[in-house]
Amino acid sequence: MERNYVYPASDRIWHWIHAISITMLVLTAIPIHFPSLRFVDLKIAVNIHTFFGLLVAFDFILYLINMFFYGSIKNYLPRSGDGKQAIMMAKYYLWGIFRGEEEPFHPKPGRRLNALQKPAYFVVMFIMVPLQIFTGLLIWKAAEAESLINSLGGLRTISTIHIANAYLFAAYLLFHIYLGTTGKTFWYFFKVMITGYADE
Ligand code: HEM
Ligand code: HEM
């Protein structure tokens, strides 16, 4: 069977740093946000949260360099035929996947995302992630950023956005990991993201 190298090392590195960090951020957000679920000391939770928050901010810079200087962005660009492919993939996700049908899309270098993944990952990486980093940094440096925070509606508004977006992240993680298990075998997509190779 032929194999395509679709995820160069730089893509796999930023992705797994994001995966570990955001999982830790969601987990540490639970004791911070819910006093009744304080399974670790608040101070420790906040420190771990801030550490992984800063790591994600750094990793997002790696993501942008990788996107724009190493050409990963080409996987995200719309192409002719995307409309048709989006309908085909929607049918597959809503119906075919539960009947064990073969996935109609096969990733190739430079074209590794299907027409639904492109906009979905774009929203996550270009709206949700930067918004969470921005609001997180403001909360972290609230004293220093007081005037900026006030001009944006105050700390309450900023932290409400941070919390609402946190729910989106928790939902995204569950859905993303679930879809990760829907390859030809349970581990197939995880192996693709670890080795970089997808079957033709
Ligand atoms: C434990 C958590 C995670 C696991 C197990 C996981 C797993 C995977 C797998 C298996 C793929 C490849 C899918 C395929 O080949 O079709 C993938 C792609 C991707 N994941 Fe994750 N992921 C995790 C967390 C995250 C997080 C937190 C983010 C961002 C906030 C993220 C963003 C992405 C993106 C953007 C892609 C597509 C990359 C591209 O083609 O440019 N993942 N993930
Ligand atoms: C997907 C990623 C993230 C999730 C799910 C998340 C979630 C949360 C939640 C739910 C809270 C509790 C807010 C409250 O109840 O008032 C919080 C607080 C906080 N977050 Fe995040 N966050 C994320 C990323 C970040 C980032 C990137 C930073 C940047 C450094 C950050 C910094 C903070 C800080 C400083 C607090 C306040 C902690 C305290 O109460 O002292 N977060 N986060």
PDB file of N, CA and C in Angstrom, residues 127-165:
ATOM      1  N   ILE A 127      -9.626  31.738  15.602  1.00  0.00           N
ATOM      2  CA  ILE A 127     -10.549  32.515  16.448  1.00  0.00           C
ATOM      3  C   ILE A 127     -10.472  32.026  17.898  1.00  0.00           C
ATOM      4  N   MET A 128     -10.804  30.745  18.121  1.00  0.00           N
ATOM      5  CA  MET A 128     -10.879  30.269  19.511  1.00  0.00           C
ATOM      6  C   MET A 128      -9.537  30.336  20.245  1.00  0.00           C
ATOM      7  N   VAL A 129      -8.480  29.829  19.620  1.00  0.00           N
ATOM      8  CA  VAL A 129      -7.173  29.796  20.310  1.00  0.00           C
ATOM      9  C   VAL A 129      -6.654  31.214  20.596  1.00  0.00           C
ATOM     10  N   PRO A 130      -6.592  32.113  19.579  1.00  0.00           N
ATOM     11  CA  PRO A 130      -6.084  33.465  19.903  1.00  0.00           C
ATOM     12  C   PRO A 130      -6.943  34.197  20.926  1.00  0.00           C
ATOM     13  N   LEU A 131      -8.272  34.017  20.852  1.00  0.00           N
ATOM     14  CA  LEU A 131      -9.154  34.689  21.809  1.00  0.00           C
ATOM     15  C   LEU A 131      -8.866  34.209  23.236  1.00  0.00           C
ATOM     16  N   GLN A 132      -8.634  32.909  23.387  1.00  0.00           N
ATOM     17  CA  GLN A 132      -8.380  32.365  24.720  1.00  0.00           C
ATOM     18  C   GLN A 132      -7.020  32.819  25.253  1.00  0.00           C
ATOM     19  N   ILE A 133      -6.034  32.868  24.349  1.00  0.00           N
ATOM     20  CA  ILE A 133      -4.701  33.334  24.773  1.00  0.00           C
ATOM     21  C   ILE A 133      -4.781  34.809  25.182  1.00  0.00           C
ATOM     22  N   PHE A 134      -5.459  35.610  24.362  1.00  0.00           N
ATOM     23  CA  PHE A 134      -5.562  37.050  24.628  1.00  0.00           C
ATOM     24  C   PHE A 134      -6.272  37.306  25.958  1.00  0.00           C
ATOM     25  N   THR A 135      -7.454  36.677  26.147  1.00  0.00           N
ATOM     26  CA  THR A 135      -8.192  36.927  27.394  1.00  0.00           C
ATOM     27  C   THR A 135      -7.423  36.360  28.591  1.00  0.00           C
ATOM     28  N   GLY A 136      -6.770  35.197  28.402  1.00  0.00           N
ATOM     29  CA  GLY A 136      -5.982  34.590  29.491  1.00  0.00           C
ATOM     30  C   GLY A 136      -4.835  35.493  29.916  1.00  0.00           C
ATOM     31  N   LEU A 137      -4.128  36.058  28.919  1.00  0.00           N
ATOM     32  CA  LEU A 137      -3.000  36.948  29.249  1.00  0.00           C
ATOM     33  C   LEU A 137      -3.492  38.193  29.985  1.00  0.00           C
ATOM     34  N   LEU A 138      -4.657  38.714  29.573  1.00  0.00           N
ATOM     35  CA  LEU A 138      -5.203  39.909  30.253  1.00  0.00           C
ATOM     36  C   LEU A 138      -5.557  39.595  31.706  1.00  0.00           C
ATOM     37  N   ILE A 139      -6.163  38.416  31.917  1.00  0.00           N
ATOM     38  CA  ILE A 139      -6.530  38.047  33.300  1.00  0.00           C
ATOM     39  C   ILE A 139      -5.245  37.868  34.120  1.00  0.00           C
ATOM     40  N   TRP A 140      -4.247  37.253  33.501  1.00  0.00           N
ATOM     41  CA  TRP A 140      -2.971  36.983  34.183  1.00  0.00           C
ATOM     42  C   TRP A 140      -2.295  38.291  34.599  1.00  0.00           C
ATOM     43  N   LYS A 141      -2.292  39.265  33.682  1.00  0.00           N
ATOM     44  CA  LYS A 141      -1.622  40.548  33.954  1.00  0.00           C
ATOM     45  C   LYS A 141      -2.664  41.662  34.153  1.00  0.00           C
ATOM     46  N   ALA A 142      -3.698  41.354  34.940  1.00  0.00           N
ATOM     47  CA  ALA A 142      -4.832  42.279  35.077  1.00  0.00           C
ATOM     48  C   ALA A 142      -4.399  43.649  35.617  1.00  0.00           C
ATOM     49  N   ALA A 143      -3.467  43.655  36.566  1.00  0.00           N
ATOM     50  CA  ALA A 143      -3.062  44.947  37.150  1.00  0.00           C
ATOM     51  C   ALA A 143      -2.353  45.804  36.106  1.00  0.00           C
ATOM     52  N   GLU A 144      -1.402  45.180  35.406  1.00  0.00           N
ATOM     53  CA  GLU A 144      -0.620  45.916  34.393  1.00  0.00           C
ATOM     54  C   GLU A 144      -1.483  46.349  33.216  1.00  0.00           C
ATOM     55  N   ALA A 145      -2.514  45.539  32.883  1.00  0.00           N
ATOM     56  CA  ALA A 145      -3.304  45.809  31.669  1.00  0.00           C
ATOM     57  C   ALA A 145      -4.627  46.500  31.996  1.00  0.00           C
ATOM     58  N   GLU A 146      -4.674  47.150  33.150  1.00  0.00           N
ATOM     59  CA  GLU A 146      -5.946  47.693  33.637  1.00  0.00           C
ATOM     60  C   GLU A 146      -6.650  48.593  32.611  1.00  0.00           C
ATOM     61  N   SER A 147      -5.890  49.516  31.997  1.00  0.00           N
ATOM     62  CA  SER A 147      -6.573  50.463  31.099  1.00  0.00           C
ATOM     63  C   SER A 147      -7.082  49.744  29.849  1.00  0.00           C
ATOM     64  N   LEU A 148      -6.292  48.789  29.340  1.00  0.00           N
ATOM     65  CA  LEU A 148      -6.758  48.020  28.172  1.00  0.00           C
ATOM     66  C   LEU A 148      -8.014  47.216  28.538  1.00  0.00           C
ATOM     67  N   ILE A 149      -7.973  46.588  29.719  1.00  0.00           N
ATOM     68  CA  ILE A 149      -9.120  45.788  30.169  1.00  0.00           C
ATOM     69  C   ILE A 149     -10.366  46.674  30.283  1.00  0.00           C
ATOM     70  N   ASN A 150     -10.209  47.856  30.887  1.00  0.00           N
ATOM     71  CA  ASN A 150     -11.360  48.754  31.036  1.00  0.00           C
ATOM     72  C   ASN A 150     -11.909  49.200  29.681  1.00  0.00           C
ATOM     73  N   SER A 151     -10.993  49.442  28.739  1.00  0.00           N
ATOM     74  CA  SER A 151     -11.471  49.882  27.423  1.00  0.00           C
ATOM     75  C   SER A 151     -12.201  48.751  26.699  1.00  0.00           C
ATOM     76  N   LEU A 152     -12.004  47.502  27.153  1.00  0.00           N
ATOM     77  CA  LEU A 152     -12.684  46.362  26.515  1.00  0.00           C
ATOM     78  C   LEU A 152     -13.920  45.921  27.301  1.00  0.00           C
ATOM     79  N   GLY A 153     -14.308  46.697  28.319  1.00  0.00           N
ATOM     80  CA  GLY A 153     -15.540  46.370  29.041  1.00  0.00           C
ATOM     81  C   GLY A 153     -15.329  45.843  30.448  1.00  0.00           C
ATOM     82  N   GLY A 154     -14.069  45.795  30.905  1.00  0.00           N
ATOM     83  CA  GLY A 154     -13.818  45.395  32.291  1.00  0.00           C
ATOM     84  C   GLY A 154     -13.441  43.931  32.442  1.00  0.00           C
ATOM     85  N   LEU A 155     -12.861  43.608  33.609  1.00  0.00           N
ATOM     86  CA  LEU A 155     -12.361  42.256  33.872  1.00  0.00           C
ATOM     87  C   LEU A 155     -13.472  41.209  33.829  1.00  0.00           C
ATOM     88  N   ARG A 156     -14.669  41.620  34.282  1.00  0.00           N
ATOM     89  CA  ARG A 156     -15.799  40.673  34.281  1.00  0.00           C
ATOM     90  C   ARG A 156     -16.127  40.213  32.874  1.00  0.00           C
ATOM     91  N   THR A 157     -16.161  41.176  31.945  1.00  0.00           N
ATOM     92  CA  THR A 157     -16.448  40.837  30.549  1.00  0.00           C
ATOM     93  C   THR A 157     -15.367  39.904  30.001  1.00  0.00           C
ATOM     94  N   ILE A 158     -14.111  40.263  30.273  1.00  0.00           N
ATOM     95  CA  ILE A 158     -12.987  39.451  29.762  1.00  0.00           C
ATOM     96  C   ILE A 158     -13.088  38.031  30.316  1.00  0.00           C
ATOM     97  N   SER A 159     -13.362  37.909  31.627  1.00  0.00           N
ATOM     98  CA  SER A 159     -13.366  36.554  32.181  1.00  0.00           C
ATOM     99  C   SER A 159     -14.615  35.787  31.743  1.00  0.00           C
ATOM    100  N   THR A 160     -15.718  36.493  31.460  1.00  0.00           N
ATOM    101  CA  THR A 160     -16.902  35.789  30.917  1.00  0.00           C
ATOM    102  C   THR A 160     -16.576  35.202  29.533  1.00  0.00           C
ATOM    103  N   ILE A 161     -15.852  35.975  28.719  1.00  0.00           N
ATOM    104  CA  ILE A 161     -15.468  35.466  27.390  1.00  0.00           C
ATOM    105  C   ILE A 161     -14.544  34.258  27.549  1.00  0.00           C
ATOM    106  N   HIS A 162     -13.587  34.366  28.495  1.00  0.00           N
ATOM    107  CA  HIS A 162     -12.633  33.270  28.745  1.00  0.00           C
ATOM    108  C   HIS A 162     -13.385  31.998  29.169  1.00  0.00           C
ATOM    109  N   ILE A 163     -14.401  32.163  30.019  1.00  0.00           N
ATOM    110  CA  ILE A 163     -15.146  30.995  30.509  1.00  0.00           C
ATOM    111  C   ILE A 163     -16.030  30.406  29.399  1.00  0.00           C
ATOM    112  N   ALA A 164     -16.737  31.275  28.663  1.00  0.00           N
ATOM    113  CA  ALA A 164     -17.617  30.776  27.591  1.00  0.00           C
ATOM    114  C   ALA A 164     -16.795  30.014  26.552  1.00  0.00           C
ATOM    115  N   ASN A 165     -15.645  30.587  26.194  1.00  0.00           N
ATOM    116  CA  ASN A 165     -14.769  29.940  25.214  1.00  0.00           C
ATOM    117  C   ASN A 165     -14.215  28.622  25.769  1.00  0.00           C
TER     118      ASN A 165
END
